[in-house]
PDB file of C-alpha atoms in Angstrom:
ATOM      1  CA  MET A   1       0.007   0.036  -0.214  1.00 70.00           C
ATOM      2  CA  LYS A   2       2.273   2.711  -1.384  1.00 85.00           C
ATOM      3  CA  PHE A   3       0.975   5.926  -2.817  1.00 88.00           C
ATOM      4  CA  SER A   4       2.805   8.505  -4.943  1.00 91.00           C
ATOM      5  CA  THR A   5       3.043  11.902  -3.901  1.00 93.00           C
ATOM      6  CA  LYS A   6       0.743  12.675  -6.995  1.00 91.00           C
ATOM      7  CA  LYS A   7      -1.971  10.150  -5.655  1.00 93.00           C
ATOM      8  CA  LEU A   8      -2.098  11.349  -2.235  1.00 95.00           C
ATOM      9  CA  VAL A   9      -2.503  15.266  -3.398  1.00 95.00           C
ATOM     10  CA  TYR A  10      -5.293  14.127  -5.749  1.00 94.00           C
ATOM     11  CA  MET A  11      -7.038  11.957  -2.753  1.00 96.00           C
ATOM     12  CA  ALA A  12      -6.359  15.350  -0.441  1.00 97.00           C
ATOM     13  CA  VAL A  13      -8.147  17.613  -3.255  1.00 96.00           C
ATOM     14  CA  LEU A  14     -11.157  15.087  -3.586  1.00 97.00           C
ATOM     15  CA  VAL A  15     -11.454  14.789   0.477  1.00 98.00           C
ATOM     16  CA  ALA A  16     -11.537  18.772   0.502  1.00 97.00           C
ATOM     17  CA  ILE A  17     -14.041  18.908  -2.290  1.00 97.00           C
ATOM     18  CA  SER A  18     -16.255  16.235  -0.529  1.00 97.00           C
ATOM     19  CA  ILE A  19     -16.240  18.112   2.741  1.00 95.00           C
ATOM     20  CA  ILE A  20     -17.054  21.361   1.221  1.00 95.00           C
ATOM     21  CA  LEU A  21     -20.040  19.756  -1.060  1.00 95.00           C
ATOM     22  CA  THR A  22     -21.355  17.642   2.167  1.00 91.00           C
ATOM     23  CA  ARG A  23     -20.751  20.003   5.137  1.00 86.00           C
ATOM     24  CA  MET A  24     -21.149  23.582   3.604  1.00 88.00           C
ATOM     25  CA  PHE A  25     -23.586  23.063   0.950  1.00 88.00           C
ATOM     26  CA  GLY A  26     -25.312  19.800   2.247  1.00 80.00           C
ATOM     27  CA  MET A  27     -28.857  20.040   3.265  1.00 82.00           C
ATOM     28  CA  MET A  28     -30.564  17.898   6.371  1.00 77.00           C
ATOM     29  CA  LEU A  29     -33.867  17.274   6.231  1.00 77.00           C
ATOM     30  CA  PRO A  30     -35.782  15.845   9.401  1.00 74.00           C
ATOM     31  CA  VAL A  31     -38.191  12.875   9.341  1.00 72.00           C
ATOM     32  CA  GLY A  32     -39.948  11.859  12.365  1.00 67.00           C
ATOM     33  CA  GLY A  33     -38.122  14.382  14.447  1.00 66.00           C
ATOM     34  CA  ALA A  34     -34.666  13.159  13.578  1.00 64.00           C
ATOM     35  CA  MET A  35     -32.332  14.458  10.961  1.00 66.00           C
ATOM     36  CA  VAL A  36     -32.090  11.393   8.742  1.00 66.00           C
ATOM     37  CA  ILE A  37     -31.999  12.519   5.074  1.00 77.00           C
ATOM     38  CA  ARG A  38     -28.624  14.622   3.802  1.00 79.00           C
ATOM     39  CA  LEU A  39     -29.064  15.997   0.612  1.00 85.00           C
ATOM     40  CA  SER A  40     -25.385  16.835  -0.809  1.00 89.00           C
ATOM     41  CA  PHE A  41     -23.094  15.891  -3.749  1.00 94.00           C
ATOM     42  CA  GLY A  42     -20.168  15.145  -1.077  1.00 94.00           C
ATOM     43  CA  GLU A  43     -20.134  11.310  -2.235  1.00 96.00           C
ATOM     44  CA  ILE A  44     -19.407  12.239  -5.970  1.00 97.00           C
ATOM     45  CA  PRO A  45     -15.675  13.030  -5.205  1.00 97.00           C
ATOM     46  CA  ILE A  46     -15.400  10.007  -2.935  1.00 98.00           C
ATOM     47  CA  ILE A  47     -16.786   7.741  -5.787  1.00 97.00           C
ATOM     48  CA  MET A  48     -14.392   9.387  -8.705  1.00 95.00           C
ATOM     49  CA  ALA A  49     -11.493   8.657  -5.957  1.00 96.00           C
ATOM     50  CA  GLY A  50     -12.483   5.039  -6.492  1.00 95.00           C
ATOM     51  CA  LEU A  51     -12.843   5.108  -9.990  1.00 93.00           C
ATOM     52  CA  LEU A  52      -9.939   7.152 -11.095  1.00 90.00           C
ATOM     53  CA  LEU A  53      -7.218   6.226  -8.489  1.00 93.00           C
ATOM     54  CA  GLY A  54      -8.411   2.739  -7.265  1.00 93.00           C
ATOM     55  CA  PRO A  55     -10.667   0.890  -4.765  1.00 96.00           C
ATOM     56  CA  LEU A  56      -8.044   1.388  -2.075  1.00 97.00           C
ATOM     57  CA  ALA A  57      -7.890   5.176  -2.638  1.00 97.00           C
ATOM     58  CA  GLY A  58     -11.339   5.570  -2.899  1.00 97.00           C
ATOM     59  CA  ALA A  59     -12.210   3.909   0.839  1.00 98.00           C
ATOM     60  CA  LEU A  60      -9.248   6.051   2.064  1.00 98.00           C
ATOM     61  CA  THR A  61     -10.796   9.109   0.520  1.00 98.00           C
ATOM     62  CA  GLY A  62     -14.014   8.436   2.122  1.00 98.00           C
ATOM     63  CA  VAL A  63     -12.624   7.559   5.452  1.00 98.00           C
ATOM     64  CA  ALA A  64     -10.720  10.928   5.559  1.00 98.00           C
ATOM     65  CA  ALA A  65     -13.851  12.851   4.335  1.00 97.00           C
ATOM     66  CA  ASP A  66     -16.082  11.515   6.680  1.00 96.00           C
ATOM     67  CA  LEU A  67     -13.832  11.833   9.805  1.00 96.00           C
ATOM     68  CA  LEU A  68     -12.367  15.380   8.929  1.00 96.00           C
ATOM     69  CA  GLY A  69     -15.938  16.786   7.644  1.00 93.00           C
ATOM     70  CA  PHE A  70     -17.565  15.560  11.205  1.00 93.00           C
ATOM     71  CA  MET A  71     -14.912  17.339  13.031  1.00 93.00           C
ATOM     72  CA  ILE A  72     -15.517  20.570  10.682  1.00 91.00           C
ATOM     73  CA  ASN A  73     -19.445  20.237  11.179  1.00 83.00           C
ATOM     74  CA  SER A  74     -21.023  17.538  12.571  1.00 78.00           C
ATOM     75  CA  PHE A  75     -24.594  18.696  11.780  1.00 74.00           C
ATOM     76  CA  GLY A  76     -25.361  18.374  15.383  1.00 73.00           C
ATOM     77  CA  GLY A  77     -24.914  14.736  15.724  1.00 78.00           C
ATOM     78  CA  PRO A  78     -22.857  12.479  17.501  1.00 86.00           C
ATOM     79  CA  TYR A  79     -20.058  10.539  15.821  1.00 92.00           C
ATOM     80  CA  PHE A  80     -21.039   6.874  14.603  1.00 94.00           C
ATOM     81  CA  PRO A  81     -18.392   4.679  13.102  1.00 96.00           C
ATOM     82  CA  GLY A  82     -20.901   3.139  10.780  1.00 97.00           C
ATOM     83  CA  PHE A  83     -20.832   6.281   8.735  1.00 95.00           C
ATOM     84  CA  THR A  84     -17.183   5.913   8.262  1.00 97.00           C
ATOM     85  CA  LEU A  85     -17.408   1.953   7.214  1.00 98.00           C
ATOM     86  CA  THR A  86     -20.175   3.213   4.689  1.00 98.00           C
ATOM     87  CA  ALA A  87     -18.144   6.341   3.534  1.00 98.00           C
ATOM     88  CA  ALA A  88     -15.496   3.872   2.738  1.00 98.00           C
ATOM     89  CA  LEU A  89     -17.564   1.344   0.588  1.00 98.00           C
ATOM     90  CA  THR A  90     -18.833   4.541  -1.010  1.00 98.00           C
ATOM     91  CA  GLY A  91     -15.478   5.049  -2.253  1.00 98.00           C
ATOM     92  CA  ALA A  92     -14.612   1.160  -3.058  1.00 98.00           C
ATOM     93  CA  LEU A  93     -17.505  -0.628  -4.192  1.00 98.00           C
ATOM     94  CA  PRO A  94     -17.926   1.250  -7.628  1.00 97.00           C
ATOM     95  CA  ALA A  95     -14.141   0.858  -8.430  1.00 95.00           C
ATOM     96  CA  LEU A  96     -14.503  -2.874  -7.739  1.00 97.00           C
ATOM     97  CA  ILE A  97     -17.707  -3.228  -9.544  1.00 96.00           C
ATOM     98  CA  LEU A  98     -16.373  -1.729 -12.701  1.00 95.00           C
ATOM     99  CA  ARG A  99     -12.729  -3.111 -12.304  1.00 92.00           C
ATOM    100  CA  HIS A 100     -13.055  -5.140 -15.391  1.00 89.00           C
ATOM    101  CA  VAL A 101     -14.481  -2.854 -17.539  1.00 86.00           C
ATOM    102  CA  ARG A 102     -11.880  -0.088 -16.583  1.00 73.00           C
ATOM    103  CA  GLU A 103      -9.121  -0.521 -19.268  1.00 71.00           C
ATOM    104  CA  LYS A 104     -11.770   0.000 -21.987  1.00 78.00           C
ATOM    105  CA  GLY A 105     -13.923   2.509 -20.255  1.00 82.00           C
ATOM    106  CA  PHE A 106     -17.033   2.213 -18.888  1.00 89.00           C
ATOM    107  CA  SER A 107     -20.510   3.024 -20.153  1.00 92.00           C
ATOM    108  CA  TRP A 108     -22.918   5.384 -18.592  1.00 93.00           C
ATOM    109  CA  LYS A 109     -25.358   2.170 -18.126  1.00 96.00           C
ATOM    110  CA  GLN A 110     -22.294   0.343 -16.347  1.00 96.00           C
ATOM    111  CA  LEU A 111     -21.711   3.494 -14.112  1.00 96.00           C
ATOM    112  CA  LEU A 112     -25.269   3.629 -13.293  1.00 97.00           C
ATOM    113  CA  VAL A 113     -25.407   0.083 -12.348  1.00 97.00           C
ATOM    114  CA  ALA A 114     -22.265   0.616 -10.024  1.00 97.00           C
ATOM    115  CA  ILE A 115     -23.311   3.730  -8.314  1.00 97.00           C
ATOM    116  CA  LEU A 116     -26.992   2.098  -8.085  1.00 98.00           C
ATOM    117  CA  ILE A 117     -25.868  -1.278  -6.199  1.00 98.00           C
ATOM    118  CA  THR A 118     -23.202   0.854  -4.352  1.00 98.00           C
ATOM    119  CA  ASP A 119     -25.986   3.143  -3.055  1.00 97.00           C
ATOM    120  CA  ILE A 120     -28.551   0.772  -2.398  1.00 97.00           C
ATOM    121  CA  ILE A 121     -25.923  -1.391   0.232  1.00 97.00           C
ATOM    122  CA  THR A 122     -24.464   2.109   1.556  1.00 97.00           C
ATOM    123  CA  SER A 123     -27.098   4.638   1.635  1.00 94.00           C
ATOM    124  CA  VAL A 124     -30.464   2.606   1.762  1.00 95.00           C
ATOM    125  CA  ILE A 125     -29.389  -0.107   3.968  1.00 96.00           C
ATOM    126  CA  MET A 126     -26.204   0.495   5.798  1.00 97.00           C
ATOM    127  CA  ASN A 127     -26.886   4.259   6.635  1.00 93.00           C
ATOM    128  CA  THR A 128     -30.866   3.494   7.275  1.00 93.00           C
ATOM    129  CA  MET A 129     -29.521   0.946   9.824  1.00 96.00           C
ATOM    130  CA  TRP A 130     -27.473   3.182  11.472  1.00 94.00           C
ATOM    131  CA  LEU A 131     -29.874   6.029  11.782  1.00 89.00           C
ATOM    132  CA  HIS A 132     -32.280   3.611  13.225  1.00 92.00           C
ATOM    133  CA  ILE A 133     -29.766   2.453  15.875  1.00 93.00           C
ATOM    134  CA  MET A 134     -28.859   5.846  16.780  1.00 90.00           C
ATOM    135  CA  TYR A 135     -32.288   7.498  16.955  1.00 86.00           C
ATOM    136  CA  ASN A 136     -34.438   4.388  17.520  1.00 90.00           C
ATOM    137  CA  LYS A 137     -36.862   5.427  14.838  1.00 85.00           C
ATOM    138  CA  ALA A 138     -38.965   2.858  13.133  1.00 88.00           C
ATOM    139  CA  LEU A 139     -37.547   1.608   9.701  1.00 90.00           C
ATOM    140  CA  ALA A 140     -41.090   2.090   7.998  1.00 89.00           C
ATOM    141  CA  VAL A 141     -40.911   5.775   8.913  1.00 86.00           C
ATOM    142  CA  ILE A 142     -37.133   6.541   7.915  1.00 86.00           C
ATOM    143  CA  LEU A 143     -36.912   4.184   5.164  1.00 91.00           C
ATOM    144  CA  PRO A 144     -39.548   5.438   2.591  1.00 89.00           C
ATOM    145  CA  PRO A 145     -38.279   9.154   2.306  1.00 87.00           C
ATOM    146  CA  ARG A 146     -34.398   7.709   1.995  1.00 88.00           C
ATOM    147  CA  ILE A 147     -35.438   5.718  -0.819  1.00 92.00           C
ATOM    148  CA  ILE A 148     -37.318   8.593  -2.468  1.00 89.00           C
ATOM    149  CA  ALA A 149     -34.330  11.065  -1.986  1.00 88.00           C
ATOM    150  CA  ARG A 150     -31.800   8.251  -3.295  1.00 91.00           C
ATOM    151  CA  ALA A 151     -33.938   7.553  -6.220  1.00 92.00           C
ATOM    152  CA  MET A 152     -33.328  11.234  -7.368  1.00 90.00           C
ATOM    153  CA  LEU A 153     -29.850  11.483  -6.579  1.00 92.00           C
ATOM    154  CA  ILE A 154     -28.542   8.381  -8.311  1.00 95.00           C
ATOM    155  CA  PRO A 155     -29.300   9.425 -11.536  1.00 96.00           C
ATOM    156  CA  VAL A 156     -27.713  13.047 -10.929  1.00 95.00           C
ATOM    157  CA  TYR A 157     -24.680  11.253  -9.521  1.00 96.00           C
ATOM    158  CA  THR A 158     -24.174   9.048 -12.507  1.00 96.00           C
ATOM    159  CA  MET A 159     -24.595  12.029 -15.106  1.00 96.00           C
ATOM    160  CA  ILE A 160     -22.207  14.012 -13.279  1.00 95.00           C
ATOM    161  CA  ILE A 161     -19.640  11.445 -12.726  1.00 94.00           C
ATOM    162  CA  TYR A 162     -19.709  10.064 -16.323  1.00 93.00           C
ATOM    163  CA  THR A 163     -19.339  13.550 -17.560  1.00 92.00           C
ATOM    164  CA  MET A 164     -16.244  14.279 -15.581  1.00 90.00           C
ATOM    165  CA  THR A 165     -15.029  11.158 -16.038  1.00 85.00           C
ATOM    166  CA  LYS A 166     -15.044  11.527 -19.974  1.00 82.00           C
ATOM    167  CA  HIS A 167     -13.770  15.176 -19.837  1.00 76.00           C
ATOM    168  CA  PRO A 168     -10.584  15.384 -21.580  1.00 73.00           C
ATOM    169  CA  VAL A 169      -8.998  16.544 -18.288  1.00 74.00           C
ATOM    170  CA  LEU A 170      -9.831  13.704 -16.539  1.00 67.00           C
ATOM    171  CA  ALA A 171      -9.997  11.069 -19.491  1.00 57.00           C
ATOM    172  CA  PRO A 172      -6.529   9.787 -18.877  1.00 55.00           C
ATOM    173  CA  TRP A 173      -7.375   8.654 -15.246  1.00 57.00           C
ATOM    174  CA  SER A 174     -10.606   6.712 -16.401  1.00 50.00           C
ATOM    175  CA  SER A 175      -8.710   4.614 -18.477  1.00 49.00           C
ATOM    176  CA  LYS A 176      -5.522   2.253 -17.543  1.00 47.00           C
ATOM    177  CA  PRO A 177      -2.577   2.877 -20.212  1.00 40.00           C
ATOM    178  CA  SER A 178       0.390   2.790 -18.336  1.00 38.00           C
ATOM    179  CA  THR A 179       1.705   5.789 -19.904  1.00 38.00           C
ATOM    180  CA  GLN A 180      -1.104   7.785 -18.496  1.00 41.00           C
ATOM    181  CA  ARG A 181      -1.949   6.249 -15.380  1.00 44.00           C
ATOM    182  CA  VAL A 182      -2.142   8.173 -12.099  1.00 47.00           C
ATOM    183  CA  SER A 183       0.079   6.042  -9.758  1.00 47.00           C
TER     184      SER A 183
END
């Protein structure tokens, strides 16, 4: 597990962007008296880190963004390690799902499937369970609005990430030729 300075800098920039998008521009919505829905684009840089730099880099970017972001702005809630695990999986899973098509590039449909699978596992299942544990709210109360929110965000995440990975500046990252690979 050795990262080049260049890769560490990219990860740090993506952590900073994630924190800004999540903690400064994110919005918390209450359901049943508890803040259980966060609308933000802070997961996009974490997913991008995994897709462009590899699953381990994505996982570490997610962990760093969650821990540092919580220290900067907790949104008034307590720290819960489950959310850190979720952030790590958010960075790693799309990269693992798309690892076999990375060399030839992935289509928007493949990206949509990877983000959908990741989001169902992390946001819908895991984060809902963490919120249930933390706030003791019935799953029947917090799950439906979370599903609706995620159903709106998944296509938006897909469009943004697909567009960004196909942009000429980032395109070399999204394929694996040895001459253009970020190491």
